[in-house]
Amino acid sequence: MKHIGVYPGTFDPITRGHLDIIERGLTLFDELVVAVAASKSKSPLFDVEERMAIIRAETKKQKNVRVESFDCLLIDYIKKKKARTILRGLRVISDFEHEFQMALTNRKMAPDIETVFMMTAENYAPVSSRFIKEIAKLGGDVSPFVTPNVTKRLKQKYGA
Ligand code: ADP
């Protein structure tokens, strides 16, 4: 049976930190599904279709990566995919509290689904979609944190 991992997130937009987790995550699973949360309540800058298209373009060489979206409880989505493992990334201590709470809540709802965490590559520890959007909005250079395609998309969004 194929071991499918699901890497869920908002990916608004995908960063070099996310891409690094995807690349390393692929060593753990036969197939990795990048699951883009609609996250309407977070009022994302890029709509879910845009976020998926960006991730597909960035991962087109990685044959075992699939990009999908979901707009329901993560646990229900994972069950539907017949997957058993959630992949998440950890950067700083402040990530831990939120991730810990989420992993425990998910385990309560679905004890057979496991969450695994990958530590960020140290270069990417400070990289977050939220800060990148702030920098781009103020006209700063985001190229160390995101790919050239994402840099271009951010410039278009902010009319730079
Ligand atoms: P969410 O809204 O679900 O937190 P994000 O797109 O912000 O969605 O993050 C998705 C996952 O990727 C989270 O587990 C987050 O901790 C992880 N992540 C984000 N940026 C990095 C990074 N630079 N290095 C490692 N993991 C990261």
PDB file of C-alpha atoms and ligand atoms in Angstrom:
ATOM      1  CA  MET A   1       0.000   0.000   0.000  1.00  0.00           C
ATOM      2  CA  LYS A   2       1.261   3.447  -0.925  1.00  0.00           C
ATOM      3  CA  HIS A   3       2.330   5.604   1.997  1.00  0.00           C
ATOM      4  CA  ILE A   4       0.711   8.961   1.348  1.00  0.00           C
ATOM      5  CA  GLY A   5       1.693  12.034   3.354  1.00  0.00           C
ATOM      6  CA  VAL A   6      -0.428  15.164   3.420  1.00  0.00           C
ATOM      7  CA  TYR A   7       1.262  18.543   3.878  1.00  0.00           C
ATOM      8  CA  PRO A   8      -1.547  20.988   4.664  1.00  0.00           C
ATOM      9  CA  GLY A   9      -1.199  24.740   4.879  1.00  0.00           C
ATOM     10  CA  THR A  10      -2.384  28.077   3.629  1.00  0.00           C
ATOM     11  CA  PHE A  11       0.657  28.649   1.367  1.00  0.00           C
ATOM     12  CA  ASP A  12      -0.230  32.308   0.798  1.00  0.00           C
ATOM     13  CA  PRO A  13       2.167  32.268  -1.026  1.00  0.00           C
ATOM     14  CA  ILE A  14       4.480  29.254  -0.999  1.00  0.00           C
ATOM     15  CA  THR A  15       7.967  30.124   0.279  1.00  0.00           C
ATOM     16  CA  ARG A  16      11.409  28.584  -0.034  1.00  0.00           C
ATOM     17  CA  GLY A  17      10.826  27.245   3.503  1.00  0.00           C
ATOM     18  CA  HIS A  18       7.698  25.364   2.391  1.00  0.00           C
ATOM     19  CA  LEU A  19       9.504  24.051  -0.708  1.00  0.00           C
ATOM     20  CA  ASP A  20      12.315  22.762   1.450  1.00  0.00           C
ATOM     21  CA  ILE A  21       9.823  20.860   3.643  1.00  0.00           C
ATOM     22  CA  ILE A  22       8.240  19.384   0.493  1.00  0.00           C
ATOM     23  CA  GLU A  23      11.598  18.263  -0.856  1.00  0.00           C
ATOM     24  CA  ARG A  24      12.663  16.632   2.382  1.00  0.00           C
ATOM     25  CA  GLY A  25       9.158  15.311   3.056  1.00  0.00           C
ATOM     26  CA  LEU A  26       9.326  13.378  -0.202  1.00  0.00           C
ATOM     27  CA  THR A  27      12.000  11.170   1.321  1.00  0.00           C
ATOM     28  CA  LEU A  28       9.453   9.955   3.896  1.00  0.00           C
ATOM     29  CA  PHE A  29       6.491   9.114   1.649  1.00  0.00           C
ATOM     30  CA  ASP A  30       5.713   7.426  -1.653  1.00  0.00           C
ATOM     31  CA  GLU A  31       3.530  10.382  -2.478  1.00  0.00           C
ATOM     32  CA  LEU A  32       3.107  13.789  -0.904  1.00  0.00           C
ATOM     33  CA  VAL A  33      -0.139  15.701  -1.282  1.00  0.00           C
ATOM     34  CA  VAL A  34       0.259  19.427  -0.764  1.00  0.00           C
ATOM     35  CA  ALA A  35      -3.178  20.338   0.541  1.00  0.00           C
ATOM     36  CA  VAL A  36      -4.017  24.007   0.184  1.00  0.00           C
ATOM     37  CA  ALA A  37      -6.508  25.140   2.793  1.00  0.00           C
ATOM     38  CA  ALA A  38      -9.063  27.562   1.431  1.00  0.00           C
ATOM     39  CA  SER A  39      -8.608  29.513   4.717  1.00  0.00           C
ATOM     40  CA  LYS A  40     -11.196  32.122   3.779  1.00  0.00           C
ATOM     41  CA  SER A  41     -11.231  33.448   7.325  1.00  0.00           C
ATOM     42  CA  LYS A  42      -7.566  34.444   6.905  1.00  0.00           C
ATOM     43  CA  SER A  43      -8.504  36.600   3.865  1.00  0.00           C
ATOM     44  CA  PRO A  44      -5.631  35.264   1.762  1.00  0.00           C
ATOM     45  CA  LEU A  45      -3.891  37.512  -0.755  1.00  0.00           C
ATOM     46  CA  PHE A  46      -3.945  34.771  -3.405  1.00  0.00           C
ATOM     47  CA  ASP A  47      -7.134  32.807  -3.930  1.00  0.00           C
ATOM     48  CA  VAL A  48      -6.979  29.057  -3.606  1.00  0.00           C
ATOM     49  CA  GLU A  49      -6.732  28.462  -7.375  1.00  0.00           C
ATOM     50  CA  GLU A  50      -3.819  30.898  -7.647  1.00  0.00           C
ATOM     51  CA  ARG A  51      -2.034  29.280  -4.707  1.00  0.00           C
ATOM     52  CA  MET A  52      -2.455  25.829  -6.246  1.00  0.00           C
ATOM     53  CA  ALA A  53      -1.232  26.991  -9.667  1.00  0.00           C
ATOM     54  CA  ILE A  54       1.853  28.568  -8.083  1.00  0.00           C
ATOM     55  CA  ILE A  55       2.675  25.398  -6.126  1.00  0.00           C
ATOM     56  CA  ARG A  56       2.112  23.195  -9.190  1.00  0.00           C
ATOM     57  CA  ALA A  57       4.539  25.309 -11.192  1.00  0.00           C
ATOM     58  CA  GLU A  58       7.139  25.154  -8.428  1.00  0.00           C
ATOM     59  CA  THR A  59       6.869  21.388  -7.973  1.00  0.00           C
ATOM     60  CA  LYS A  60       6.374  20.271 -11.563  1.00  0.00           C
ATOM     61  CA  LYS A  61       9.661  18.361 -11.573  1.00  0.00           C
ATOM     62  CA  GLN A  62       8.718  16.403  -8.455  1.00  0.00           C
ATOM     63  CA  LYS A  63       6.672  13.552  -9.839  1.00  0.00           C
ATOM     64  CA  ASN A  64       5.456  12.301  -6.434  1.00  0.00           C
ATOM     65  CA  VAL A  65       3.913  15.619  -5.437  1.00  0.00           C
ATOM     66  CA  ARG A  66       0.208  16.254  -5.921  1.00  0.00           C
ATOM     67  CA  VAL A  67      -1.415  19.608  -5.238  1.00  0.00           C
ATOM     68  CA  GLU A  68      -5.027  19.773  -4.095  1.00  0.00           C
ATOM     69  CA  SER A  69      -7.265  22.041  -2.064  1.00  0.00           C
ATOM     70  CA  PHE A  70      -9.646  21.407   0.783  1.00  0.00           C
ATOM     71  CA  ASP A  71     -12.307  23.392   2.542  1.00  0.00           C
ATOM     72  CA  CYS A  72     -13.362  21.034   5.335  1.00  0.00           C
ATOM     73  CA  LEU A  73     -11.967  19.615   8.537  1.00  0.00           C
ATOM     74  CA  LEU A  74      -8.391  18.461   7.810  1.00  0.00           C
ATOM     75  CA  ILE A  75      -9.047  15.085   9.420  1.00  0.00           C
ATOM     76  CA  ASP A  76     -12.009  14.429   7.120  1.00  0.00           C
ATOM     77  CA  TYR A  77      -9.927  15.369   4.106  1.00  0.00           C
ATOM     78  CA  ILE A  78      -7.090  13.018   5.192  1.00  0.00           C
ATOM     79  CA  LYS A  79      -9.525  10.139   5.654  1.00  0.00           C
ATOM     80  CA  LYS A  80     -10.985  10.731   2.219  1.00  0.00           C
ATOM     81  CA  LYS A  81      -7.485  10.561   0.748  1.00  0.00           C
ATOM     82  CA  LYS A  82      -6.898   7.272   2.604  1.00  0.00           C
ATOM     83  CA  ALA A  83      -3.755   8.823   4.075  1.00  0.00           C
ATOM     84  CA  ARG A  84      -2.480   8.347   7.608  1.00  0.00           C
ATOM     85  CA  THR A  85       0.148  11.002   8.063  1.00  0.00           C
ATOM     86  CA  ILE A  86       0.052  14.773   8.306  1.00  0.00           C
ATOM     87  CA  LEU A  87       3.322  16.582   7.641  1.00  0.00           C
ATOM     88  CA  ARG A  88       3.944  19.962   9.245  1.00  0.00           C
ATOM     89  CA  GLY A  89       6.982  22.191   9.558  1.00  0.00           C
ATOM     90  CA  LEU A  90       8.413  23.806  12.661  1.00  0.00           C
ATOM     91  CA  ARG A  91      10.416  27.000  12.654  1.00  0.00           C
ATOM     92  CA  VAL A  92      10.466  28.742  15.991  1.00  0.00           C
ATOM     93  CA  ILE A  93       9.205  28.080  19.490  1.00  0.00           C
ATOM     94  CA  SER A  94       6.052  30.053  18.803  1.00  0.00           C
ATOM     95  CA  ASP A  95       5.113  27.560  16.055  1.00  0.00           C
ATOM     96  CA  PHE A  96       5.297  24.773  18.596  1.00  0.00           C
ATOM     97  CA  GLU A  97       2.385  25.824  20.767  1.00  0.00           C
ATOM     98  CA  HIS A  98      -0.013  26.120  17.866  1.00  0.00           C
ATOM     99  CA  GLU A  99       1.215  22.928  16.178  1.00  0.00           C
ATOM    100  CA  PHE A 100       1.109  20.974  19.447  1.00  0.00           C
ATOM    101  CA  GLN A 101      -2.462  22.007  20.107  1.00  0.00           C
ATOM    102  CA  MET A 102      -3.506  21.182  16.566  1.00  0.00           C
ATOM    103  CA  ALA A 103      -1.772  17.772  16.565  1.00  0.00           C
ATOM    104  CA  LEU A 104      -3.375  16.804  19.884  1.00  0.00           C
ATOM    105  CA  THR A 105      -6.811  17.958  18.773  1.00  0.00           C
ATOM    106  CA  ASN A 106      -6.490  16.038  15.528  1.00  0.00           C
ATOM    107  CA  ARG A 107      -5.332  12.941  17.415  1.00  0.00           C
ATOM    108  CA  LYS A 108      -8.384  13.137  19.688  1.00  0.00           C
ATOM    109  CA  MET A 109     -10.640  13.227  16.648  1.00  0.00           C
ATOM    110  CA  ALA A 110      -8.709  10.616  14.673  1.00  0.00           C
ATOM    111  CA  PRO A 111      -6.303   8.497  16.764  1.00  0.00           C
ATOM    112  CA  ASP A 112      -5.107   6.525  13.732  1.00  0.00           C
ATOM    113  CA  ILE A 113      -3.758   9.608  11.963  1.00  0.00           C
ATOM    114  CA  GLU A 114      -0.270  10.686  12.972  1.00  0.00           C
ATOM    115  CA  THR A 115       1.291  14.131  12.629  1.00  0.00           C
ATOM    116  CA  VAL A 116       5.011  14.290  11.881  1.00  0.00           C
ATOM    117  CA  PHE A 117       7.096  17.439  12.094  1.00  0.00           C
ATOM    118  CA  MET A 118      10.130  18.479  10.164  1.00  0.00           C
ATOM    119  CA  MET A 119      12.436  21.112  11.529  1.00  0.00           C
ATOM    120  CA  THR A 120      13.035  24.016   9.184  1.00  0.00           C
ATOM    121  CA  ALA A 121      16.359  24.292   7.412  1.00  0.00           C
ATOM    122  CA  GLU A 122      18.152  26.937   9.472  1.00  0.00           C
ATOM    123  CA  ASN A 123      18.340  29.317   6.492  1.00  0.00           C
ATOM    124  CA  TYR A 124      14.558  29.369   6.362  1.00  0.00           C
ATOM    125  CA  ALA A 125      13.781  29.720  10.048  1.00  0.00           C
ATOM    126  CA  PRO A 126      12.698  33.362   9.714  1.00  0.00           C
ATOM    127  CA  VAL A 127      10.746  32.805   6.494  1.00  0.00           C
ATOM    128  CA  SER A 128       6.980  33.173   6.783  1.00  0.00           C
ATOM    129  CA  SER A 129       4.357  33.991   4.174  1.00  0.00           C
ATOM    130  CA  ARG A 130       3.023  36.734   6.438  1.00  0.00           C
ATOM    131  CA  PHE A 131       6.337  38.621   6.676  1.00  0.00           C
ATOM    132  CA  ILE A 132       7.025  38.133   3.003  1.00  0.00           C
ATOM    133  CA  LYS A 133       3.718  39.820   2.162  1.00  0.00           C
ATOM    134  CA  GLU A 134       4.569  42.716   4.474  1.00  0.00           C
ATOM    135  CA  ILE A 135       7.991  43.155   2.848  1.00  0.00           C
ATOM    136  CA  ALA A 136       6.555  42.943  -0.681  1.00  0.00           C
ATOM    137  CA  LYS A 137       3.816  45.422   0.165  1.00  0.00           C
ATOM    138  CA  LEU A 138       6.419  47.929   1.307  1.00  0.00           C
ATOM    139  CA  GLY A 139       8.469  47.434  -1.853  1.00  0.00           C
ATOM    140  CA  GLY A 140      11.254  45.343  -0.265  1.00  0.00           C
ATOM    141  CA  ASP A 141      13.210  42.563  -1.952  1.00  0.00           C
ATOM    142  CA  VAL A 142      11.638  39.176  -1.218  1.00  0.00           C
ATOM    143  CA  SER A 143      13.830  37.167  -3.605  1.00  0.00           C
ATOM    144  CA  PRO A 144      15.847  35.473  -0.833  1.00  0.00           C
ATOM    145  CA  PHE A 145      12.622  33.999   0.576  1.00  0.00           C
ATOM    146  CA  VAL A 146      10.533  33.026  -2.445  1.00  0.00           C
ATOM    147  CA  THR A 147      11.130  31.831  -6.007  1.00  0.00           C
ATOM    148  CA  PRO A 148      11.369  34.282  -8.958  1.00  0.00           C
ATOM    149  CA  ASN A 149       7.842  33.340 -10.051  1.00  0.00           C
ATOM    150  CA  VAL A 150       6.400  34.131  -6.614  1.00  0.00           C
ATOM    151  CA  THR A 151       8.388  37.381  -6.482  1.00  0.00           C
ATOM    152  CA  LYS A 152       6.770  38.359  -9.782  1.00  0.00           C
ATOM    153  CA  ARG A 153       3.290  37.412  -8.574  1.00  0.00           C
ATOM    154  CA  LEU A 154       3.732  39.459  -5.394  1.00  0.00           C
ATOM    155  CA  LYS A 155       4.847  42.476  -7.420  1.00  0.00           C
ATOM    156  CA  GLN A 156       1.741  42.129  -9.603  1.00  0.00           C
ATOM    157  CA  LYS A 157      -0.527  41.932  -6.546  1.00  0.00           C
ATOM    158  CA  TYR A 158       0.950  45.020  -4.982  1.00  0.00           C
ATOM    159  CA  GLY A 159       1.156  46.896  -8.270  1.00  0.00           C
ATOM    160  CA  ALA A 160       4.947  47.327  -8.081  1.00  0.00           C
TER     161      ALA A 160
HETATM  162  P1  ADP B   1      -0.960  27.435   8.162  1.00  0.00           P
HETATM  163  O1  ADP B   1      -1.927  28.566   7.975  1.00  0.00           O
HETATM  164  O2  ADP B   1      -1.616  26.086   8.127  1.00  0.00           O
HETATM  165  O3  ADP B   1      -0.001  27.576   9.307  1.00  0.00           O
HETATM  166  P2  ADP B   1       1.302  27.987   6.428  1.00  0.00           P
HETATM  167  O4  ADP B   1       1.312  28.047   4.932  1.00  0.00           O
HETATM  168  O5  ADP B   1       1.658  29.228   7.164  1.00  0.00           O
HETATM  169  O6  ADP B   1      -0.126  27.442   6.799  1.00  0.00           O
HETATM  170  O7  ADP B   1       2.289  26.839   6.920  1.00  0.00           O
HETATM  171  C1  ADP B   1       2.109  25.491   6.566  1.00  0.00           C
HETATM  172  C2  ADP B   1       3.110  24.631   7.315  1.00  0.00           C
HETATM  173  O8  ADP B   1       4.441  24.925   6.876  1.00  0.00           O
HETATM  174  C3  ADP B   1       3.125  24.871   8.832  1.00  0.00           C
HETATM  175  O9  ADP B   1       3.381  23.632   9.476  1.00  0.00           O
HETATM  176  C4  ADP B   1       4.295  25.806   9.033  1.00  0.00           C
HETATM  177  O10 ADP B   1       4.848  25.695  10.333  1.00  0.00           O
HETATM  178  C5  ADP B   1       5.243  25.277   7.974  1.00  0.00           C
HETATM  179  N1  ADP B   1       6.216  26.288   7.547  1.00  0.00           N
HETATM  180  C6  ADP B   1       5.960  27.532   7.098  1.00  0.00           C
HETATM  181  N2  ADP B   1       7.101  28.186   6.800  1.00  0.00           N
HETATM  182  C7  ADP B   1       8.116  27.325   7.082  1.00  0.00           C
HETATM  183  C8  ADP B   1       9.551  27.410   7.041  1.00  0.00           C
HETATM  184  N3  ADP B   1      10.159  28.526   6.670  1.00  0.00           N
HETATM  185  N4  ADP B   1      10.263  26.324   7.422  1.00  0.00           N
HETATM  186  C9  ADP B   1       9.617  25.215   7.850  1.00  0.00           C
HETATM  187  N5  ADP B   1       8.281  25.072   7.938  1.00  0.00           N
HETATM  188  C10 ADP B   1       7.534  26.107   7.562  1.00  0.00           C
END
